[in-house]
PDB file of C-alpha atoms in Angstrom:
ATOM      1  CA  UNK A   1      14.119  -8.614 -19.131  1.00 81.00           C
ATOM      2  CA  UNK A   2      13.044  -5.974 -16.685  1.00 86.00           C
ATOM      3  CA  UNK A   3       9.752  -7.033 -14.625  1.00 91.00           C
ATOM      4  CA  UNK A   4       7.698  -5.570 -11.755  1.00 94.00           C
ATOM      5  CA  UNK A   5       5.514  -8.117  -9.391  1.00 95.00           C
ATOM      6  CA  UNK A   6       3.367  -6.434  -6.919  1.00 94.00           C
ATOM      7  CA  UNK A   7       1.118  -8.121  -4.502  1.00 86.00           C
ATOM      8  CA  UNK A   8      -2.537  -8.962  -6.097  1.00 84.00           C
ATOM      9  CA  UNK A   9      -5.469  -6.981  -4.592  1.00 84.00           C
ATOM     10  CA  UNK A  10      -7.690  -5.660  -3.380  1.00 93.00           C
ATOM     11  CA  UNK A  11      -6.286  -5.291  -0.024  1.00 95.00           C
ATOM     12  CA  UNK A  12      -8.829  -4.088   2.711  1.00 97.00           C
ATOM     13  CA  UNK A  13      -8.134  -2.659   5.518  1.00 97.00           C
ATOM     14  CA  UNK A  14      -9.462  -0.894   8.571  1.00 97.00           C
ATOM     15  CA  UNK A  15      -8.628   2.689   9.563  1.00 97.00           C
ATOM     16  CA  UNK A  16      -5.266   2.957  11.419  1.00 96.00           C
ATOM     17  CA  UNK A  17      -4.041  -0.731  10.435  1.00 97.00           C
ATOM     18  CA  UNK A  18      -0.813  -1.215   9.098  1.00 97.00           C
ATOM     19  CA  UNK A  19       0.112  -1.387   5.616  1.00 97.00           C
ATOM     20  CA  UNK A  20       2.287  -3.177   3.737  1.00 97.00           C
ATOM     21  CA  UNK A  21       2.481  -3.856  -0.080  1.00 97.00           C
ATOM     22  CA  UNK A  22       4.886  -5.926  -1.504  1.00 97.00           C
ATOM     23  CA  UNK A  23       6.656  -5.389  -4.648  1.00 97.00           C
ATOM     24  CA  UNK A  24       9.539  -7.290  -6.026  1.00 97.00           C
ATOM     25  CA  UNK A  25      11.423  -6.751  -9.183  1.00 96.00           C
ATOM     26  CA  UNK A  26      13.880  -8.090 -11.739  1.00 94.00           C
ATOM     27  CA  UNK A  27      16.539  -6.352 -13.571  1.00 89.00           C
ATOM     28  CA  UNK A  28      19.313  -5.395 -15.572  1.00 81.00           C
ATOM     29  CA  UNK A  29      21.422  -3.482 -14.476  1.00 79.00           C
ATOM     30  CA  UNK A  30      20.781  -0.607 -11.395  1.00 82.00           C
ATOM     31  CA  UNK A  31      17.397   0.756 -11.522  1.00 90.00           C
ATOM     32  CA  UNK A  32      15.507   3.391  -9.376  1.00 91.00           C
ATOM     33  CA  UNK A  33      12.448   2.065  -8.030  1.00 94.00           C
ATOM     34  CA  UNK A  34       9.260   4.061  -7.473  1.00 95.00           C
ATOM     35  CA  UNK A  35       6.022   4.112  -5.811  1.00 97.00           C
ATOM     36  CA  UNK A  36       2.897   5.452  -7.505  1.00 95.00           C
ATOM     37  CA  UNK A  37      -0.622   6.186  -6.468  1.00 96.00           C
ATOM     38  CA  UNK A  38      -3.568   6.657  -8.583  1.00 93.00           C
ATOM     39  CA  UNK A  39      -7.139   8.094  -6.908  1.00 91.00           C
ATOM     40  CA  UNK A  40     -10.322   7.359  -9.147  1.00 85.00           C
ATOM     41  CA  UNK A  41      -9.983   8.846 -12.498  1.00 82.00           C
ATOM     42  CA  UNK A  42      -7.093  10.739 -12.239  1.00 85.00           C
ATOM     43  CA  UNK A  43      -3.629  10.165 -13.227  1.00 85.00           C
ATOM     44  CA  UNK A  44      -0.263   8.981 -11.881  1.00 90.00           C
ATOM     45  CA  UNK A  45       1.346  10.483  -8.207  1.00 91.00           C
ATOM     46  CA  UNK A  46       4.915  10.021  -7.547  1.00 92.00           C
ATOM     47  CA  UNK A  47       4.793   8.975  -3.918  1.00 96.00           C
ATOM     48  CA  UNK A  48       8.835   8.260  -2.616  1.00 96.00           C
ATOM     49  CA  UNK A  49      11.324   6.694  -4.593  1.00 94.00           C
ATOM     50  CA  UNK A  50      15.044   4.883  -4.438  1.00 95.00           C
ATOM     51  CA  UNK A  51      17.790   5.421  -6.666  1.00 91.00           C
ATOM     52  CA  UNK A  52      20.178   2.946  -5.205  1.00 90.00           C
ATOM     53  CA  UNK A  53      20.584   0.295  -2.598  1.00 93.00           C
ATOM     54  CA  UNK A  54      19.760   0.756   1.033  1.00 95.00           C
ATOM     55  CA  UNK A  55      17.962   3.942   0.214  1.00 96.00           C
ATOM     56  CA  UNK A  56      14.731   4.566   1.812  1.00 97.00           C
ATOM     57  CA  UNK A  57      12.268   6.907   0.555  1.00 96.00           C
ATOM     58  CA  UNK A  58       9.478   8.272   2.019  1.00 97.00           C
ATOM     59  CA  UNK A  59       6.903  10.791   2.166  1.00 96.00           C
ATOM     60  CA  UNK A  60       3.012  11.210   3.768  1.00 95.00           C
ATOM     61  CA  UNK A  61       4.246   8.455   6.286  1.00 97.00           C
ATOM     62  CA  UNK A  62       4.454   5.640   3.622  1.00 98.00           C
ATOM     63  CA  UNK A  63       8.336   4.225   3.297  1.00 98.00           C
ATOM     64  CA  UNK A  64       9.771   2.112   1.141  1.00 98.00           C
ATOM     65  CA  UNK A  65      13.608   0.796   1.368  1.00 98.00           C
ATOM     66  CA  UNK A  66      15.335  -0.723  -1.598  1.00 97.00           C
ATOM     67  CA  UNK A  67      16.635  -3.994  -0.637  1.00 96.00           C
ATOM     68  CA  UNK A  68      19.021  -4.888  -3.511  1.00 93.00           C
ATOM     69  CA  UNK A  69      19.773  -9.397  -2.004  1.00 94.00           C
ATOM     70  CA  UNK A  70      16.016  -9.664  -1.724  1.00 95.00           C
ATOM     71  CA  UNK A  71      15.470  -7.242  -5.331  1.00 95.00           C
ATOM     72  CA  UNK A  72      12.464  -5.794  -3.228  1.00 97.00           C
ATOM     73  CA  UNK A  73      10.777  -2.510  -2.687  1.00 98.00           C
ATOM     74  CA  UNK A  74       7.888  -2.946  -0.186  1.00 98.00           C
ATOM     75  CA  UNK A  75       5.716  -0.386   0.323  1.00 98.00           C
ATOM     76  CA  UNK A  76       4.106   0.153   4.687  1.00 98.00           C
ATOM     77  CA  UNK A  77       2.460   2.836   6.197  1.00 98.00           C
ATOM     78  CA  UNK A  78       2.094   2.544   9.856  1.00 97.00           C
ATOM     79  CA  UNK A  79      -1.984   3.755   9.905  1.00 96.00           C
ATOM     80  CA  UNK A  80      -3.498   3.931   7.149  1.00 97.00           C
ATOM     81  CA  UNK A  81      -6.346   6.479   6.303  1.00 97.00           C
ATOM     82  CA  UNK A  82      -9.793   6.781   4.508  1.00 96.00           C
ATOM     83  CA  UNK A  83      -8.197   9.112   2.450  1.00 95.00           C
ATOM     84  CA  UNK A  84      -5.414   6.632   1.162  1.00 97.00           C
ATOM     85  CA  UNK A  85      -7.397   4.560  -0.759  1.00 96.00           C
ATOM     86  CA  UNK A  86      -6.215   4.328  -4.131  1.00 96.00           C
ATOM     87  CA  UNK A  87      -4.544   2.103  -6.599  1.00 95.00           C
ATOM     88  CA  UNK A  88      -0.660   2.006  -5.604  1.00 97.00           C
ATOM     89  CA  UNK A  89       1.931   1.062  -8.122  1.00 96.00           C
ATOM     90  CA  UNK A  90       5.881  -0.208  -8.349  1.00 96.00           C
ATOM     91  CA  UNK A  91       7.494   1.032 -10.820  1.00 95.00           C
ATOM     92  CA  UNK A  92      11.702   0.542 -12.108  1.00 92.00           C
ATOM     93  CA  UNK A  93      12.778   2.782 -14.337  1.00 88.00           C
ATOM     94  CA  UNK A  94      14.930   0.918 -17.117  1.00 76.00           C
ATOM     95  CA  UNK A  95      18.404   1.697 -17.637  1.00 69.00           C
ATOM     96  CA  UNK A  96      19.561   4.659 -20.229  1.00 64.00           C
ATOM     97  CA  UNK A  97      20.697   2.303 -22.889  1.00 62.00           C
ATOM     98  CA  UNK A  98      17.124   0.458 -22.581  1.00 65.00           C
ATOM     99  CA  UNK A  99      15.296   4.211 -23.080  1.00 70.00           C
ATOM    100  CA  UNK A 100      14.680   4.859 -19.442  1.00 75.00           C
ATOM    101  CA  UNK A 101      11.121   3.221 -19.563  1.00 84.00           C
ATOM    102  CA  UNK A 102       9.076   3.086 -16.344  1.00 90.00           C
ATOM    103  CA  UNK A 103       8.540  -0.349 -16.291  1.00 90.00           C
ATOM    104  CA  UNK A 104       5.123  -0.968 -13.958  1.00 92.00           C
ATOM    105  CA  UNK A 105       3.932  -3.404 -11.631  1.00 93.00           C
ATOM    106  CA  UNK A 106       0.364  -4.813 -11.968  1.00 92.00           C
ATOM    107  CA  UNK A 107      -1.110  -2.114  -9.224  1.00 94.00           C
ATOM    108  CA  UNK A 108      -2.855  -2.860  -5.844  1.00 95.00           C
ATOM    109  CA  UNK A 109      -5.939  -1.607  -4.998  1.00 95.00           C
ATOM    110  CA  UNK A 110      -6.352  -0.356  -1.440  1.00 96.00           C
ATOM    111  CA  UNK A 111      -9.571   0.228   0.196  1.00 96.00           C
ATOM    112  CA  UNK A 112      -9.321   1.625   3.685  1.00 97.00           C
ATOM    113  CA  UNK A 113     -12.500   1.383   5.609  1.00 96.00           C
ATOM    114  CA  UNK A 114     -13.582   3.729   8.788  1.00 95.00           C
TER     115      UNK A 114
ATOM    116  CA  UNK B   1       6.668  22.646 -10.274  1.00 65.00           C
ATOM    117  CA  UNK B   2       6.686  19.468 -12.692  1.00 83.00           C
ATOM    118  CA  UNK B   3       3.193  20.133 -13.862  1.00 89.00           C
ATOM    119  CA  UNK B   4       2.010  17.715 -16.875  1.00 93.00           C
ATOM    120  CA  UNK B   5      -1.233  18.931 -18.017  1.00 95.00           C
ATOM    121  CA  UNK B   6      -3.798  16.927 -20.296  1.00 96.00           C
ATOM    122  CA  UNK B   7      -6.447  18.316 -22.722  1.00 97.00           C
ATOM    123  CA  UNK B   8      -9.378  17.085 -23.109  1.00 97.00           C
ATOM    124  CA  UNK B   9      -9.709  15.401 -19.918  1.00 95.00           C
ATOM    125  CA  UNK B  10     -12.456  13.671 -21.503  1.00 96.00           C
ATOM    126  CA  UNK B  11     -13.420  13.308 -24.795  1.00 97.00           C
ATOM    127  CA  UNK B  12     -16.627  10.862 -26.633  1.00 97.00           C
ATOM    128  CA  UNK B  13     -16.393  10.677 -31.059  1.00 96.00           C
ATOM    129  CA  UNK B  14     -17.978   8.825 -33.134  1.00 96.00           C
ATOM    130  CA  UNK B  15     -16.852   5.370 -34.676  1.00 97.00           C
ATOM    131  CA  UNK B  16     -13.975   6.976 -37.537  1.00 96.00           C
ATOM    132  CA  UNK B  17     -13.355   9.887 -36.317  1.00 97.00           C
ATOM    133  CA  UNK B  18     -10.018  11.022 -35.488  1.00 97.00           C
ATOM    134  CA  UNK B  19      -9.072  12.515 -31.978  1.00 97.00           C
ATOM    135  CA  UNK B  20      -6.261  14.404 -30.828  1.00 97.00           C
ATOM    136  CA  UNK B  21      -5.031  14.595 -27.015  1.00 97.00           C
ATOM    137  CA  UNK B  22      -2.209  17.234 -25.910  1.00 97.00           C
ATOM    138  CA  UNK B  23       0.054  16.809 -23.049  1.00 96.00           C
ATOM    139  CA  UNK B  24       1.879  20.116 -21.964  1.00 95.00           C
ATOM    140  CA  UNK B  25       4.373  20.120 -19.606  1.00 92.00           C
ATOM    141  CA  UNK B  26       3.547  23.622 -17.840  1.00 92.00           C
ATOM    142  CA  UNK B  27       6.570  24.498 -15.586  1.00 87.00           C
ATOM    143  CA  UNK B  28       9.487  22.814 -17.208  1.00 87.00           C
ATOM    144  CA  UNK B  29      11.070  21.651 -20.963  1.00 88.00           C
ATOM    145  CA  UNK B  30      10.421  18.236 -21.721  1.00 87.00           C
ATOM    146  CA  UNK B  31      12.795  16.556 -23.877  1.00 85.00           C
ATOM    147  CA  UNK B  32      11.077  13.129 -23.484  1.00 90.00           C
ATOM    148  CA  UNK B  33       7.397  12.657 -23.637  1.00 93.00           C
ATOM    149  CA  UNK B  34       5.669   9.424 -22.954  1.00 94.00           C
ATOM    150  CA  UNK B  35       1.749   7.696 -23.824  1.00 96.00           C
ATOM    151  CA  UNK B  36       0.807   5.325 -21.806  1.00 95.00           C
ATOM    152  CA  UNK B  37      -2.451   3.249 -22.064  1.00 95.00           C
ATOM    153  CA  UNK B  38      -4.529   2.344 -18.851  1.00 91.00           C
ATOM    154  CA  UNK B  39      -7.947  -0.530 -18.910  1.00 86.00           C
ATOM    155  CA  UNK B  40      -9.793  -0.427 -16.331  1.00 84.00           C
ATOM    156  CA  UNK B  41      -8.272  -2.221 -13.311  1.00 82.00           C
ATOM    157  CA  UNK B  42      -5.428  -2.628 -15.228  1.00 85.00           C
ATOM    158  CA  UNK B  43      -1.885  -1.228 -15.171  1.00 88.00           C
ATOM    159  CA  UNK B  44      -0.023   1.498 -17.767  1.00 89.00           C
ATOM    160  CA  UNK B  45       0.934   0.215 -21.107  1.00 91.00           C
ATOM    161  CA  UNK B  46       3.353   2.295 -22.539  1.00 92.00           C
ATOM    162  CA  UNK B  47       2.816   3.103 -25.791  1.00 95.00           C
ATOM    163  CA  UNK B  48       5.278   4.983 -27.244  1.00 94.00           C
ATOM    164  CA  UNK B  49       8.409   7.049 -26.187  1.00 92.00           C
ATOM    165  CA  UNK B  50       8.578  10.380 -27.900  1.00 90.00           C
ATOM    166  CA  UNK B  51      11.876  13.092 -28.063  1.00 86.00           C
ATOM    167  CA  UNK B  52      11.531  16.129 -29.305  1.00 82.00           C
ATOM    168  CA  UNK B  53      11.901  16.875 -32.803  1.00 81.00           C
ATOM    169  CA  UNK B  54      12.019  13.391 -33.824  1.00 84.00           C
ATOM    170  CA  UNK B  55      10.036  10.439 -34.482  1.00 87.00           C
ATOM    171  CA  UNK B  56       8.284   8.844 -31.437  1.00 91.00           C
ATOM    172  CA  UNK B  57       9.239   5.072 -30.818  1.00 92.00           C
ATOM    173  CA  UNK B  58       6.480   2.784 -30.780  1.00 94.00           C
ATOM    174  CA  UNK B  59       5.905  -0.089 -28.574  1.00 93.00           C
ATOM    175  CA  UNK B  60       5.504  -3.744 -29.921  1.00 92.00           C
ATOM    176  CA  UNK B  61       2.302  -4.214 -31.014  1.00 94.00           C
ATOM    177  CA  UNK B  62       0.939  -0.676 -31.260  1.00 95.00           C
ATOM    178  CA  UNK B  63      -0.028   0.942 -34.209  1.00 94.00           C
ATOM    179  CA  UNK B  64       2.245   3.767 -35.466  1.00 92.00           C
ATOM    180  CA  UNK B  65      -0.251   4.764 -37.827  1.00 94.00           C
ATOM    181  CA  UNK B  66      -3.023   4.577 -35.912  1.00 96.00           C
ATOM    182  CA  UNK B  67      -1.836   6.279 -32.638  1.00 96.00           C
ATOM    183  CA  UNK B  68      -0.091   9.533 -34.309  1.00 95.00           C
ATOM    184  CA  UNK B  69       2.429  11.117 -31.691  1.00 94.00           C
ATOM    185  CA  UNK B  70       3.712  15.055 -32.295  1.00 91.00           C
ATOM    186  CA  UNK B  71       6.516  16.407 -30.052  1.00 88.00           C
ATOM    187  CA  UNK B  72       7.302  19.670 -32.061  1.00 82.00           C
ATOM    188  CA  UNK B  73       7.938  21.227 -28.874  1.00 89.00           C
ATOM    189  CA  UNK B  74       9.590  20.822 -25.319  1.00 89.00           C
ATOM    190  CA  UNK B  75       6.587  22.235 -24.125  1.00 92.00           C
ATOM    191  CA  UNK B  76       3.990  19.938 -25.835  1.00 93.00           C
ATOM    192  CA  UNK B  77       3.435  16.159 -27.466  1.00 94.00           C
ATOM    193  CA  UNK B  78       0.264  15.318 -29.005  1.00 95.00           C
ATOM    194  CA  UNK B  79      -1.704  11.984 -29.513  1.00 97.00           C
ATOM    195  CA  UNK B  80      -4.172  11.483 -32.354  1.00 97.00           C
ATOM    196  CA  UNK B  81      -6.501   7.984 -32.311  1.00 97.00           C
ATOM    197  CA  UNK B  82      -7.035   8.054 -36.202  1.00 96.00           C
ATOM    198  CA  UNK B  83     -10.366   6.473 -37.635  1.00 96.00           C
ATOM    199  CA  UNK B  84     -10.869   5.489 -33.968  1.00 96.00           C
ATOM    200  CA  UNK B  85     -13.469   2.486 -32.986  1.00 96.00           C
ATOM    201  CA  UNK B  86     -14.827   1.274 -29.872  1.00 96.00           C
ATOM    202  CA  UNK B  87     -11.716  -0.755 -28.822  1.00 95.00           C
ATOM    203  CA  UNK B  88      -9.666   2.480 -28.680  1.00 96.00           C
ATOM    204  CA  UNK B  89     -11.952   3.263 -25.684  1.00 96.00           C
ATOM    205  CA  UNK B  90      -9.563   3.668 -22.800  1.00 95.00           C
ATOM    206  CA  UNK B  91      -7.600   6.411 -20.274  1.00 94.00           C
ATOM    207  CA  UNK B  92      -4.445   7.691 -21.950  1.00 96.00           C
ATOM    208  CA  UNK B  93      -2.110   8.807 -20.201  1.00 95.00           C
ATOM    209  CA  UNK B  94       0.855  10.804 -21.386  1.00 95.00           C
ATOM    210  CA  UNK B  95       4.168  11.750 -18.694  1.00 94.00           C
ATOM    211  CA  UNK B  96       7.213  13.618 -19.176  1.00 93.00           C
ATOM    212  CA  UNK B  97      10.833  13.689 -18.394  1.00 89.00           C
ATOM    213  CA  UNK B  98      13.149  16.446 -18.454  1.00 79.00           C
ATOM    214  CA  UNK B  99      16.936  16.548 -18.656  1.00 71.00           C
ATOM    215  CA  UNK B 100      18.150  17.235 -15.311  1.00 71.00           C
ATOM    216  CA  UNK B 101      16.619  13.834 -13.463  1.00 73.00           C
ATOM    217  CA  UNK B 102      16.741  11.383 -16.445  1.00 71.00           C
ATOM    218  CA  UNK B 103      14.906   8.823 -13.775  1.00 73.00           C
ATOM    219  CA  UNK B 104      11.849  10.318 -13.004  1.00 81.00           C
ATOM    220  CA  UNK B 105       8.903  11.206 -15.127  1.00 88.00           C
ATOM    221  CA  UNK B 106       5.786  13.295 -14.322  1.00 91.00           C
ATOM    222  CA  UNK B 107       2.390  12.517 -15.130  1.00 93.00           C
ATOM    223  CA  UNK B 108      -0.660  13.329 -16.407  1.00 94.00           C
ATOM    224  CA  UNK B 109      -3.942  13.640 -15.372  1.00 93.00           C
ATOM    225  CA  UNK B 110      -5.080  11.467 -18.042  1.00 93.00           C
ATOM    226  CA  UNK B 111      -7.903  11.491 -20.739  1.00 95.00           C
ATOM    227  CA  UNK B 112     -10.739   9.044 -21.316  1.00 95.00           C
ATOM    228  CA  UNK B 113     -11.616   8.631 -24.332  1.00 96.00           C
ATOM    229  CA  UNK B 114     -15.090   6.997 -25.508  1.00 96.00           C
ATOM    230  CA  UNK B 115     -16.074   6.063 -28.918  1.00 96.00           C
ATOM    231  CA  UNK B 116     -19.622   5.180 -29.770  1.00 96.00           C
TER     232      UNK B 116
END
């Protein structure tokens, strides 16, 4: 079946280090592949996403590039900030015939110190 | 756009009691609605996929007639934690999809619920 593996947390870091979380995934088919981030009590941000191989998305300087032969989706960010401390989460989203589920990784906290 | 807007944001009943949570999608039709369930520290579990006009699908292991799930709109799906106990304590989070980007789904921002 369809599974999501992220990298266990928390991950600290310093301001301006460089970030990387891994994420790998198994599946069925051709997914689309999605980072999320989640700030304290709130809800789910889309933050990039991939809808085939050798795509990269990006946005707010993170990137992510959807490496199909290693069935990865790493997420870096070349400095980090305070103000990107969150939970971040990989995400596939199933194929049609399976309902289109968002299928989530286990989520990595991120604590970015000044 | 793709605004998903919860209501209550955060709700505390009393041991059976029912509850009901809305999810509106502000800016756009929804034809596919989604609850998720989050612990703390823990990652989304989807609960139950709902379409308009028809019966949500549940999840293994969740209780259809415990978690009651409404879509009678594009517009709005609605949760209700019937006779609802302690262990029902917990962030729901509902997200929608609409028909033009079958991939992506917009969330939430959530509602905790407490029950004494």
């Amino acid at each position: 079946g369809n599974s999501v593996t992220q990298m266990e947390g928390p991950v600290t870091l310093s301001e301006e280090a460089f970030l990387t979380i891994n994420c790998t995934y198994t599946a069925t088919g051709y997914p689309s592949l999605f980072w999320y981030v989640q700030y304290p009590g709130e809800g789910l941000q889309l933050l990039l996403k991939a809808t085939k191989a050798d795509d990269k998305g990006s946005n707010k300087g993170f990137e992510a590039t959807y490496r199909k032969e290693t069935t990865s989706f790493h997420l870096e960010k070349g400095s980090v900030q305070v103000s990107d401390s969150a939970v971040y989460f990989c995400a596939l989203s199933a194929s049609y015939n399976q309902g289109g589920k968002l299928i989530f990784g286990q989520g990595t906290e991120l604590s970015v110190k000044p | 756009g793709a605004v998903v807007s919860q209501h209550p944001s955060r709700v505390i009943c009393k041991s059976g009691t029912s509850v009901k949570i809305e999810c509106r999608s502000l800016d756009f039709q929804a034809t596919t609605m989604f609850w998720y369930r989050q612990f703390p520290k823990q990652s989304l579990m989807l609960m139950a996929t709902s379409n308009e006009g028809s019966k949500a699908t549940y999840e293994q292991g969740v209780e259809k007639d415990k978690f009651l799930i409404n879509h009678a709109s594009l517009t709005l799906s609605t949760l209700t934690v019937t006779s609802a106990h302690p262990e029902d304590s917990s962030f729901y989070i509902c997200s929608a999809r609409w028909f033009r980007d079958y991939n992506e789904q917009f969330f939430g921002p959530g509602t905790r619920l407490t029950v004494l």
